[in-house]
Amino acid sequence: MLSREELTNIISGLVPGAEFPEGKQLLEVIVPAESYFSLAEKLKSDPKIAFNYLITQTAVDFQTYMTVVCHLESTEFRHMVVLKANLTDRENPAIDSLTALYPAAEYFEREIFDLFGIRFNNHPNLKRLFLEDDYGYPLRKDFRDEINIIER
Amino acid sequence: MSSNIFDFATLTGSVHSWLSGMMSSGWVIFTEMVLVGLVFLLMYALIGLFLVYLERKVCAIIQNRVGPNRVGKWGLLQTIADLIKLLLKELIPIRKSDPLLFNLAPFIVIIASFLAMAALPYAKGLQAIDFNIGVFYVMAVSSLGVVGILLAGWSSNSKYSLIGAMRSGAQIVSYELSVGLSLLAIVVFSGSMQLSTIVESQANGWWIFKGHIPAIISFIVFLIASTAEINRGPFDLAEAESELTAGFHTEYSGIKFAFFFLAEYMNMFIVSALGATVFLGGWMPFHIGEWEGFNQIMDYIPSVVWFFGKTFFLILIIMWFKWTFPRLRIDQLLTLEWKYLLPISLFNIVLIAFLVLMGWHF
Amino acid sequence: MSEEIIKDVIVGENEDYIINMGPQHPSTHGVLRLEVCLKGETVKYLIPHIGYIHRGIEKMCEANTYQQIIHLTDRMDYLSAHMNNEAVCMVVEDAMQVEVPERVKYIRTILNELNRLASHQLWWCAFGMDLGALTTFFYGLRDREMILDIFEESFGSRLLHSFNTPGGLMHDVHPNFQNRIKEFISYFRKKLPEYDQLLTGNVIFQERAKGVGFMSKETAIGYGVTGPSGRGSGFSCDIRKIAPYGAYDKVQFNEILETGGDVFARYQVRMAEMRESLSILEQLVDNIPEGDFTAKMKPIIKLPAGEYFRRVETARGELAVYVVSDGNKSPYRMKFRTPNFSNLFVMNEIAAGCKIADLIAISGSLDLVIPDIDR
């Protein structure tokens, strides 16, 4: 198990432009959307860190931008990292799919697409998972459904 | 034989002579046929209903439950209540099914089991038709049921039903061989296919004792193969509930479903009765060699009690199988038959022929 | 694909024979639809369709307070209701930096293990039934009843307890609590061998389970298959060991790992876990310290702005809760990483090429709870 500093040093050497916010519960890496996939690939393949287990992948809508959040763990060393990428385009948000690296990502990404409308490039089967095709994206903060959801 | 009071031939004979005094011989035969038909119909319904009740009680005991206990004393009327419910239920028509075959299938299944009942010797002198090829006849008509099952699966226009029917076809065609060969073992011993002769030949000891090792082998093969032939657990792949919802009778409702249900239980009865007749001496009492006193006490038990006692013993064994074993997979089912049971039965037949030739049985 | 299946029975040279298993099917244990493509009896591929009971729990969380959210989590994996509650409680306690009393930790751990036992018993019942051994159902339910009675006595409800609150428990346990558990332990120690006699040793069962539905360790990690299903493939993923919470650091227990990767290995893991849970209960039940049943909490809980992440081991695997708070009394975003969601989607990978009956065995051995997938 590597300490936070060691991990920070290794990861900052992998891709340029990675930010490491301070004061978080877990180690976080924020990368531009372009280097998101390449960082994940390196995180997985680097034998010193070997983040081979995608715990969960989700998204958060911060109103001005959306963030894709991946929680990665190494089953060998048991350290964790939170990989984040911010998407500023709310109309057509798109980011690379991690399905090629983690098979689990296929359905996590379908769920994100279903609930947030974020498109994933190179995804093998990007269809809605729970909801109908003409339903909105309910976990976006600007989603309104007057019939089913009572506003407080 | 001292137990002439229990000989049903005296009863049937007196009925025959009473009828002959009243009408011409042609009408006598017609009346007797109607009477026998009615008796069988009644018996069929009663045994069927009782078997359903028995199964529910037996499985309740095995599963730490009480079972039906509300309708009537000990829930005895529960199956009658169920029957009334099934009679009143709607017969749901299936879109794009083949109506003729769809409606015909349950009748084929039930007729097959009804035909087989005619040839069984129920007690001394109580047998409707004593064919000289009795064993062969029972096997032939009881395997007609598979036609009904295949038709039911095909005509339902349901994918689950079709898979169930195909499984059932493969299963019955395979296991018919082992059932036949294991019964053939006793035919070789007794030298006859006539069921009454087979029973008579066991007056001094049942074939399972007289035929020792090969008879026991063929008895076990018979039990396994006949359980498979009547589509009961652990061989109930045709209606495998957790896989195919209800297999070939998924789409049936009401009384048509009840026909399949009843036929399944009656097939169990027929198979057990055949096993009891061929291996366990039918209505013959249990005798031990020279123990005259013991043998005479046994003779005082009516032959019909012996017959039904043995049959229900086998039925309980088959029920015990169902409620304790998991279900086999289709390839394992066929492997069991073609790789194990069939070679064993074939070898067993050769062994028996040798034993009979050398006179090495009792 | 869904447009194509509304056809009549298709049997042809090049056309697929597709059957829909579910949403109403005896073996799917809930409203899951598996679109199964068959070739004879063999499964060519299958596509899971979910969302029949999607209730939008994550969306509902955004409008509710943390105390209310606990009641929603019950409804995800209803057989691990207590673990689900605890996950939310721990995330809140972490964020508020509240130290819960020792007594609470012990009781929570005991409840975790009781819940795990109840869940594994129900799995054993249903698994036997999937394979056609109908009697297992009643044996398992008979023993599960005792656990549910313990729950009922202390919390007033049998399945969905919502007994945890942030900072502790709703109220103290019933005075009879420890005795009932001891009674249960001695009773179940005698009954557990019956399970093996009825099912494990059966030749037909072993034939059906061994070598079926093989899942390699790499597949398990790749698809994120956790819990007993993952551990059956040798994937060490027991959160109780990796990041001990509650009183798990005070007890001796082993993480059960099997390397077989087939249905039988997953079965063995769960059977061994039942024994392990009993031994954890034995170690804890006499040592519950005296003290308060809850820490002092403010009536209105507002998490400091930030992101919080917490994992617990439920009966089916790893439940992770991810909360983004903006300082209000409701979370800004709440994500549940439910174990069954990941466990389900490995099915196509391991079931392709097997028989229909094997498909049922595989889905039984993954122990899926559908509301947990749909949320």
Coordinates of N, CA and C in Angstrom, one line a residue, chain B residues 152-339:
Chain B
A152 N -49.2 -31.3 -27.0 CA -49.5 -30.2 -26.1 C -48.4 -29.1 -26.2
G153 N -47.2 -29.5 -26.3 CA -46.1 -28.6 -26.4 C -46.1 -27.9 -27.7
W154 N -46.4 -28.6 -28.7 CA -46.3 -28.0 -30.1 C -47.4 -27.1 -30.3
S155 N -48.6 -27.5 -29.9 CA -49.8 -26.7 -30.3 C -50.0 -25.5 -29.4
S156 N -49.3 -25.4 -28.3 CA -49.5 -24.3 -27.4 C -49.0 -22.9 -28.0
N157 N -48.1 -23.0 -29.0 CA -47.5 -21.8 -29.5 C -46.8 -21.0 -28.4
S158 N -46.0 -21.8 -27.6 CA -45.3 -21.2 -26.5 C -43.9 -21.8 -26.6
K159 N -42.9 -20.9 -26.4 CA -41.5 -21.5 -26.5 C -41.2 -22.4 -25.4
Y160 N -41.6 -22.0 -24.2 CA -41.3 -22.8 -23.0 C -42.0 -24.2 -23.2
S161 N -43.2 -24.2 -23.7 CA -43.9 -25.5 -23.9 C -43.2 -26.4 -24.8
L162 N -42.7 -25.7 -25.9 CA -42.0 -26.5 -26.9 C -40.8 -27.2 -26.4
I163 N -40.0 -26.4 -25.6 CA -38.8 -26.9 -25.1 C -39.1 -28.1 -24.1
G164 N -40.2 -27.9 -23.3 CA -40.6 -28.9 -22.4 C -41.0 -30.2 -23.1
A165 N -41.8 -30.0 -24.2 CA -42.2 -31.2 -24.9 C -41.1 -31.9 -25.6
M166 N -40.1 -31.2 -26.1 CA -39.0 -31.9 -26.8 C -38.2 -32.6 -25.7
R167 N -38.0 -32.0 -24.6 CA -37.3 -32.7 -23.5 C -38.0 -34.0 -23.1
S168 N -39.3 -33.9 -23.0 CA -40.1 -35.0 -22.6 C -40.0 -36.1 -23.6
G169 N -40.1 -35.8 -24.9 CA -39.9 -36.8 -26.0 C -38.6 -37.5 -25.9
A170 N -37.5 -36.8 -25.8 CA -36.2 -37.4 -25.7 C -36.1 -38.3 -24.5
Q171 N -36.7 -37.8 -23.4 CA -36.6 -38.6 -22.1 C -37.4 -39.9 -22.2
I172 N -38.6 -39.8 -22.7 CA -39.5 -41.0 -22.6 C -39.0 -42.1 -23.6
V173 N -38.6 -41.6 -24.8 CA -38.0 -42.5 -25.8 C -36.8 -43.2 -25.2
S174 N -36.0 -42.5 -24.5 CA -34.8 -43.2 -23.9 C -35.1 -44.1 -22.8
Y175 N -35.9 -43.7 -21.9 CA -36.1 -44.5 -20.7 C -37.1 -45.7 -20.9
E176 N -37.8 -45.6 -22.0 CA -38.7 -46.7 -22.3 C -37.9 -48.0 -22.5
L177 N -36.7 -47.9 -23.0 CA -35.8 -49.0 -23.2 C -35.5 -49.7 -21.9
S178 N -35.0 -48.9 -20.9 CA -34.6 -49.5 -19.7 C -35.8 -50.1 -19.0
V179 N -37.0 -49.5 -19.0 CA -38.2 -50.0 -18.4 C -38.4 -51.4 -19.0
G180 N -38.4 -51.4 -20.4 CA -38.7 -52.7 -21.0 C -37.8 -53.8 -20.7
L181 N -36.5 -53.4 -20.7 CA -35.5 -54.5 -20.4 C -35.6 -55.0 -19.0
S182 N -35.9 -54.1 -18.0 CA -35.9 -54.5 -16.7 C -37.2 -55.4 -16.4
L183 N -38.3 -55.1 -17.2 CA -39.4 -56.0 -17.0 C -39.2 -57.3 -17.7
L184 N -38.4 -57.2 -18.8 CA -38.1 -58.4 -19.6 C -37.3 -59.4 -18.7
A185 N -36.6 -58.9 -17.7 CA -35.9 -59.8 -16.8 C -36.8 -60.8 -16.1
I186 N -37.9 -60.2 -15.7 CA -38.9 -61.1 -14.9 C -39.6 -62.0 -15.9
V187 N -39.9 -61.4 -17.1 CA -40.5 -62.3 -18.1 C -39.7 -63.5 -18.4
V188 N -38.3 -63.3 -18.5 CA -37.4 -64.4 -18.7 C -37.6 -65.4 -17.5
F189 N -37.6 -64.9 -16.3 CA -37.7 -65.8 -15.1 C -39.0 -66.6 -15.1
S190 N -40.1 -65.9 -15.4 CA -41.4 -66.6 -15.2 C -41.8 -67.3 -16.5
G191 N -41.2 -66.9 -17.6 CA -41.5 -67.6 -18.9 C -42.8 -67.2 -19.5
S192 N -43.4 -66.0 -19.1 CA -44.6 -65.6 -19.6 C -44.7 -64.1 -19.6
M193 N -45.5 -63.6 -20.5 CA -45.8 -62.2 -20.5 C -47.2 -61.9 -19.9
Q194 N -47.9 -62.9 -19.6 CA -49.3 -62.8 -19.1 C -49.1 -62.4 -17.6
L195 N -49.8 -61.3 -17.2 CA -49.6 -60.8 -15.9 C -50.1 -61.8 -14.8
S196 N -51.3 -62.5 -15.2 CA -51.8 -63.4 -14.2 C -50.8 -64.6 -13.9
T197 N -50.2 -65.0 -15.0 CA -49.2 -66.1 -14.9 C -48.0 -65.6 -14.1
I198 N -47.6 -64.4 -14.3 CA -46.4 -63.9 -13.6 C -46.7 -63.8 -12.1
V199 N -48.0 -63.4 -11.8 CA -48.4 -63.4 -10.3 C -48.4 -64.8 -9.8
E200 N -49.0 -65.7 -10.5 CA -49.1 -67.1 -10.1 C -47.7 -67.7 -9.8
S201 N -46.8 -67.3 -10.7 CA -45.4 -67.9 -10.5 C -44.7 -67.4 -9.3
Q202 N -45.3 -66.4 -8.6 CA -44.7 -65.9 -7.4 C -45.4 -66.4 -6.1
A203 N -46.2 -67.5 -6.2 CA -46.9 -68.0 -5.1 C -45.9 -68.5 -4.0
N204 N -44.8 -69.1 -4.4 CA -43.9 -69.6 -3.4 C -42.7 -68.6 -3.1
G205 N -42.9 -67.3 -3.5 CA -41.8 -66.3 -3.2 C -41.8 -65.3 -4.3
W206 N -41.6 -64.1 -4.0 CA -41.7 -63.0 -5.0 C -40.4 -63.0 -5.8
W207 N -40.5 -62.5 -7.0 CA -39.3 -62.6 -7.9 C -38.1 -61.8 -7.4
I208 N -38.4 -60.7 -6.6 CA -37.3 -60.0 -6.1 C -36.4 -60.8 -5.2
F209 N -37.1 -61.8 -4.5 CA -36.3 -62.7 -3.6 C -35.8 -63.9 -4.4
K210 N -36.7 -64.5 -5.2 CA -36.3 -65.7 -5.9 C -35.2 -65.4 -7.0
G211 N -35.3 -64.2 -7.6 CA -34.3 -64.0 -8.6 C -33.1 -63.4 -8.1
H212 N -32.9 -63.2 -6.8 CA -31.8 -62.6 -6.1 C -31.1 -61.5 -6.9
I213 N -29.8 -61.5 -7.0 CA -29.1 -60.3 -7.5 C -29.6 -59.7 -8.8
P214 N -29.7 -60.5 -9.9 CA -30.2 -59.8 -11.1 C -31.6 -59.2 -11.0
A215 N -32.4 -59.9 -10.2 CA -33.8 -59.3 -10.0 C -33.7 -58.0 -9.3
I216 N -32.8 -57.9 -8.3 CA -32.7 -56.7 -7.5 C -32.2 -55.6 -8.4
I217 N -31.2 -55.9 -9.3 CA -30.6 -54.9 -10.2 C -31.7 -54.4 -11.1
S218 N -32.5 -55.4 -11.6 CA -33.5 -54.9 -12.6 C -34.6 -54.1 -11.9
F219 N -34.9 -54.4 -10.6 CA -35.9 -53.7 -9.8 C -35.4 -52.2 -9.7
I220 N -34.1 -52.1 -9.3 CA -33.6 -50.7 -9.1 C -33.6 -49.9 -10.5
V221 N -33.2 -50.6 -11.5 CA -33.3 -50.0 -12.9 C -34.7 -49.6 -13.2
F222 N -35.6 -50.5 -12.9 CA -37.0 -50.2 -13.2 C -37.5 -49.0 -12.4
L223 N -37.1 -48.9 -11.1 CA -37.6 -47.8 -10.3 C -37.1 -46.4 -10.9
I224 N -35.8 -46.4 -11.2 CA -35.2 -45.2 -11.8 C -35.8 -44.9 -13.1
A225 N -35.9 -45.9 -14.0 CA -36.3 -45.6 -15.4 C -37.8 -45.2 -15.4
S226 N -38.6 -45.9 -14.5 CA -40.0 -45.6 -14.6 C -40.3 -44.2 -14.0
T227 N -39.5 -43.8 -12.9 CA -39.7 -42.5 -12.4 C -39.4 -41.5 -13.5
A228 N -38.4 -41.8 -14.3 CA -38.1 -40.9 -15.4 C -39.2 -40.9 -16.5
E229 N -39.8 -42.1 -16.7 CA -40.8 -42.2 -17.8 C -42.0 -41.4 -17.4
I230 N -42.4 -41.4 -16.2 CA -43.6 -40.6 -15.8 C -43.3 -39.2 -15.5
N231 N -42.1 -38.7 -15.9 CA -41.8 -37.2 -15.7 C -41.9 -36.7 -14.3
R232 N -41.5 -37.5 -13.4 CA -41.5 -37.0 -12.0 C -40.1 -36.7 -11.5
G233 N -40.0 -35.8 -10.5 CA -38.8 -35.5 -10.0 C -38.0 -36.7 -9.5
P234 N -36.7 -36.7 -9.6 CA -35.8 -35.7 -10.1 C -35.7 -35.6 -11.6
F235 N -36.6 -36.3 -12.3 CA -36.5 -36.3 -13.8 C -37.6 -35.4 -14.4
D236 N -38.1 -34.5 -13.6 CA -39.3 -33.7 -14.2 C -38.8 -32.6 -15.0
L237 N -37.9 -32.8 -16.0 CA -37.4 -31.8 -16.8 C -38.5 -31.2 -17.7
A238 N -39.5 -32.0 -18.1 CA -40.5 -31.6 -19.1 C -41.3 -30.4 -18.5
E239 N -41.4 -30.4 -17.2 CA -42.2 -29.3 -16.6 C -41.3 -28.5 -15.6
A240 N -40.0 -28.7 -15.7 CA -39.1 -28.1 -14.8 C -39.5 -26.7 -14.4
E241 N -40.1 -26.5 -13.2 CA -40.7 -25.3 -12.8 C -39.8 -24.1 -12.8
S242 N -38.6 -24.3 -12.3 CA -37.7 -23.1 -12.2 C -37.1 -22.8 -13.5
E243 N -37.1 -23.7 -14.5 CA -36.6 -23.3 -15.8 C -37.6 -22.9 -16.8
L244 N -38.6 -23.8 -16.9 CA -39.6 -23.6 -18.0 C -41.0 -23.2 -17.5
T245 N -41.1 -22.6 -16.4 CA -42.3 -22.3 -15.7 C -43.2 -23.5 -15.5
A246 N -43.8 -24.1 -16.5 CA -44.5 -25.3 -16.3 C -44.3 -26.3 -17.4
G247 N -43.3 -26.0 -18.3 CA -43.1 -26.9 -19.4 C -44.2 -27.1 -20.3
F248 N -44.5 -28.3 -20.7 CA -45.5 -28.5 -21.8 C -46.9 -28.1 -21.4
H249 N -47.2 -28.0 -20.2 CA -48.6 -27.6 -19.9 C -48.6 -26.1 -19.3
T250 N -47.7 -25.3 -19.8 CA -47.7 -23.9 -19.3 C -49.0 -23.2 -19.7
E251 N -49.5 -23.5 -20.9 CA -50.6 -22.7 -21.4 C -52.0 -23.3 -21.1
Y252 N -52.0 -24.4 -20.4 CA -53.3 -25.0 -20.1 C -53.9 -24.5 -18.8
S253 N -55.2 -24.4 -18.8 CA -55.8 -24.0 -17.6 C -57.1 -24.8 -17.3
G254 N -57.6 -24.6 -16.1 CA -58.9 -25.3 -15.8 C -58.8 -26.8 -15.9
I255 N -59.8 -27.4 -16.4 CA -60.0 -28.8 -16.4 C -58.9 -29.5 -17.3
K256 N -58.5 -28.8 -18.4 CA -57.5 -29.4 -19.2 C -56.2 -29.5 -18.5
F257 N -55.9 -28.6 -17.7 CA -54.7 -28.7 -16.9 C -54.9 -29.9 -15.9
A258 N -56.1 -30.0 -15.3 CA -56.4 -31.0 -14.4 C -56.2 -32.4 -15.0
F259 N -56.5 -32.5 -16.3 CA -56.3 -33.8 -17.0 C -54.8 -34.2 -16.9
F260 N -53.9 -33.2 -17.3 CA -52.5 -33.5 -17.3 C -52.1 -33.9 -15.9
F261 N -52.6 -33.1 -14.9 CA -52.2 -33.3 -13.5 C -52.6 -34.7 -13.1
L262 N -53.9 -35.1 -13.4 CA -54.4 -36.4 -12.9 C -53.6 -37.5 -13.6
A263 N -53.4 -37.3 -14.9 CA -52.7 -38.3 -15.7 C -51.3 -38.6 -15.1
E264 N -50.6 -37.5 -14.6 CA -49.3 -37.7 -14.1 C -49.4 -38.6 -12.8
Y265 N -50.4 -38.4 -12.0 CA -50.5 -39.2 -10.8 C -51.0 -40.6 -11.1
M266 N -51.9 -40.8 -12.1 CA -52.3 -42.1 -12.5 C -51.2 -42.9 -13.1
N267 N -50.3 -42.2 -13.9 CA -49.2 -42.9 -14.4 C -48.3 -43.4 -13.3
M268 N -48.1 -42.6 -12.3 CA -47.3 -43.0 -11.1 C -48.0 -44.3 -10.5
F269 N -49.3 -44.3 -10.4 CA -50.0 -45.5 -9.9 C -49.7 -46.7 -10.8
I270 N -49.9 -46.5 -12.1 CA -49.8 -47.6 -13.0 C -48.4 -48.2 -12.9
V271 N -47.4 -47.3 -13.0 CA -46.0 -47.8 -12.9 C -45.7 -48.5 -11.6
S272 N -46.2 -48.0 -10.5 CA -46.0 -48.7 -9.2 C -46.7 -50.0 -9.2
A273 N -48.0 -50.0 -9.7 CA -48.7 -51.3 -9.7 C -48.0 -52.3 -10.6
L274 N -47.5 -51.9 -11.7 CA -46.8 -52.8 -12.6 C -45.5 -53.4 -11.9
G275 N -44.8 -52.5 -11.2 CA -43.6 -52.9 -10.5 C -44.0 -53.8 -9.4
A276 N -45.1 -53.5 -8.7 CA -45.5 -54.4 -7.6 C -45.9 -55.8 -8.1
T277 N -46.6 -55.8 -9.2 CA -47.1 -57.0 -9.8 C -45.9 -57.9 -10.3
V278 N -45.0 -57.3 -10.9 CA -43.9 -58.0 -11.6 C -42.8 -58.4 -10.6
F279 N -42.5 -57.5 -9.7 CA -41.3 -57.8 -8.8 C -41.8 -58.2 -7.4
L280 N -42.8 -57.6 -6.9 CA -43.2 -57.9 -5.5 C -44.4 -58.8 -5.4
G281 N -44.7 -59.6 -6.4 CA -45.7 -60.6 -6.3 C -47.2 -60.2 -6.4
G282 N -47.4 -59.0 -6.9 CA -48.8 -58.5 -7.1 C -49.6 -58.7 -5.9
W283 N -50.8 -59.4 -6.0 CA -51.6 -59.6 -4.9 C -51.2 -60.8 -4.0
M284 N -50.1 -61.5 -4.4 CA -49.7 -62.7 -3.6 C -49.2 -62.3 -2.2
P285 N -49.7 -63.0 -1.2 CA -49.2 -62.7 0.2 C -47.7 -63.0 0.3
F286 N -47.2 -62.5 1.4 CA -45.8 -62.7 1.7 C -45.6 -64.1 2.4
H287 N -44.8 -65.0 1.8 CA -44.7 -66.3 2.3 C -43.2 -66.5 2.6
I288 N -42.9 -67.3 3.7 CA -41.5 -67.6 3.9 C -41.5 -69.2 4.0
G289 N -40.8 -69.7 3.0 CA -40.5 -71.1 2.8 C -41.5 -72.1 3.5
E290 N -41.0 -72.7 4.6 CA -41.8 -73.8 5.2 C -42.5 -73.4 6.5
W291 N -42.5 -72.1 6.7 CA -43.2 -71.6 8.0 C -44.7 -71.6 7.8
E292 N -45.4 -72.8 8.0 CA -46.8 -72.9 7.7 C -47.6 -71.9 8.4
G293 N -47.4 -71.8 9.7 CA -48.2 -70.9 10.5 C -48.2 -69.5 10.1
F294 N -46.9 -69.0 9.8 CA -46.8 -67.6 9.3 C -47.5 -67.4 8.0
N295 N -47.3 -68.4 7.1 CA -47.9 -68.3 5.8 C -49.4 -68.2 5.9
Q296 N -50.0 -69.0 6.8 CA -51.4 -69.0 6.9 C -52.0 -67.6 7.4
I297 N -51.2 -67.1 8.4 CA -51.6 -65.7 8.8 C -51.6 -64.7 7.7
M298 N -50.5 -64.8 6.9 CA -50.4 -63.9 5.8 C -51.6 -64.1 4.8
D299 N -52.0 -65.4 4.6 CA -53.1 -65.6 3.7 C -54.4 -65.0 4.1
Y300 N -54.5 -64.7 5.4 CA -55.8 -64.1 5.9 C -55.9 -62.7 5.6
I301 N -54.8 -62.0 5.2 CA -54.9 -60.6 4.7 C -55.4 -60.7 3.3
P302 N -56.5 -59.9 3.0 CA -57.0 -60.0 1.6 C -56.0 -59.7 0.5
S303 N -56.2 -60.3 -0.6 CA -55.2 -60.1 -1.7 C -55.3 -58.6 -2.2
V304 N -56.4 -58.0 -2.1 CA -56.5 -56.6 -2.6 C -55.7 -55.7 -1.7
V305 N -55.6 -56.0 -0.4 CA -54.8 -55.2 0.5 C -53.3 -55.4 0.2
W306 N -53.0 -56.6 -0.1 CA -51.6 -56.9 -0.5 C -51.2 -56.1 -1.7
F307 N -52.1 -56.1 -2.7 CA -51.8 -55.4 -4.0 C -51.6 -53.9 -3.7
F308 N -52.6 -53.3 -3.0 CA -52.5 -51.8 -2.9 C -51.4 -51.5 -1.9
G309 N -51.2 -52.3 -0.9 CA -50.1 -52.1 0.0 C -48.8 -52.0 -0.7
K310 N -48.5 -52.9 -1.6 CA -47.2 -52.9 -2.3 C -47.2 -51.7 -3.3
T311 N -48.3 -51.5 -3.9 CA -48.3 -50.3 -4.9 C -48.0 -49.0 -4.2
F312 N -48.7 -48.8 -3.0 CA -48.4 -47.6 -2.3 C -47.0 -47.5 -1.7
F313 N -46.5 -48.6 -1.4 CA -45.1 -48.6 -0.9 C -44.2 -48.1 -2.0
L314 N -44.4 -48.5 -3.3 CA -43.6 -48.0 -4.4 C -43.9 -46.5 -4.6
I315 N -45.2 -46.2 -4.5 CA -45.5 -44.8 -4.8 C -44.8 -43.9 -3.8
L316 N -44.8 -44.3 -2.5 CA -44.1 -43.5 -1.5 C -42.6 -43.4 -1.8
I317 N -42.0 -44.5 -2.3 CA -40.6 -44.3 -2.7 C -40.4 -43.3 -3.8
I318 N -41.3 -43.3 -4.8 CA -41.2 -42.4 -5.9 C -41.4 -41.0 -5.4
M319 N -42.3 -40.8 -4.4 CA -42.5 -39.4 -3.9 C -41.3 -39.0 -3.1
W320 N -40.8 -39.9 -2.4 CA -39.6 -39.6 -1.6 C -38.4 -39.1 -2.5
F321 N -38.3 -39.7 -3.6 CA -37.3 -39.2 -4.6 C -37.5 -37.8 -4.9
K322 N -38.8 -37.5 -5.3 CA -39.1 -36.2 -5.8 C -38.8 -35.1 -4.8
W323 N -39.1 -35.4 -3.5 CA -39.0 -34.3 -2.6 C -37.7 -34.1 -2.0
T324 N -36.7 -35.0 -2.3 CA -35.4 -34.8 -1.7 C -34.3 -34.5 -2.8
F325 N -34.5 -34.9 -4.0 CA -33.4 -34.8 -5.0 C -33.6 -33.5 -5.8
P326 N -32.4 -32.9 -6.1 CA -32.5 -31.8 -7.1 C -32.7 -32.4 -8.5
R327 N -33.1 -31.5 -9.5 CA -33.4 -32.0 -10.8 C -32.1 -32.2 -11.6
L328 N -32.2 -33.2 -12.5 CA -31.0 -33.4 -13.4 C -31.1 -32.5 -14.6
R329 N -29.9 -32.3 -15.2 CA -29.9 -31.5 -16.4 C -30.1 -32.5 -17.6
I330 N -30.6 -31.9 -18.7 CA -31.0 -32.8 -19.8 C -29.9 -33.7 -20.3
D331 N -28.6 -33.2 -20.4 CA -27.6 -34.0 -20.9 C -27.2 -35.1 -19.9
Q332 N -27.3 -34.7 -18.6 CA -27.0 -35.7 -17.5 C -28.1 -36.8 -17.5
L333 N -29.3 -36.4 -17.8 CA -30.4 -37.3 -17.9 C -30.2 -38.4 -18.9
L334 N -29.8 -37.9 -20.1 CA -29.6 -38.9 -21.2 C -28.3 -39.7 -21.0
T335 N -27.3 -39.1 -20.4 CA -26.1 -39.8 -20.1 C -26.4 -41.0 -19.1
L336 N -27.2 -40.7 -18.1 CA -27.6 -41.7 -17.2 C -28.2 -42.9 -17.8
E337 N -29.1 -42.6 -18.8 CA -29.8 -43.7 -19.5 C -28.8 -44.5 -20.4
W338 N -28.2 -43.7 -21.3 CA -27.5 -44.4 -22.4 C -26.2 -44.9 -22.0
K339 N -25.6 -44.3 -21.0 CA -24.2 -44.8 -20.6 C -24.2 -45.7 -19.4

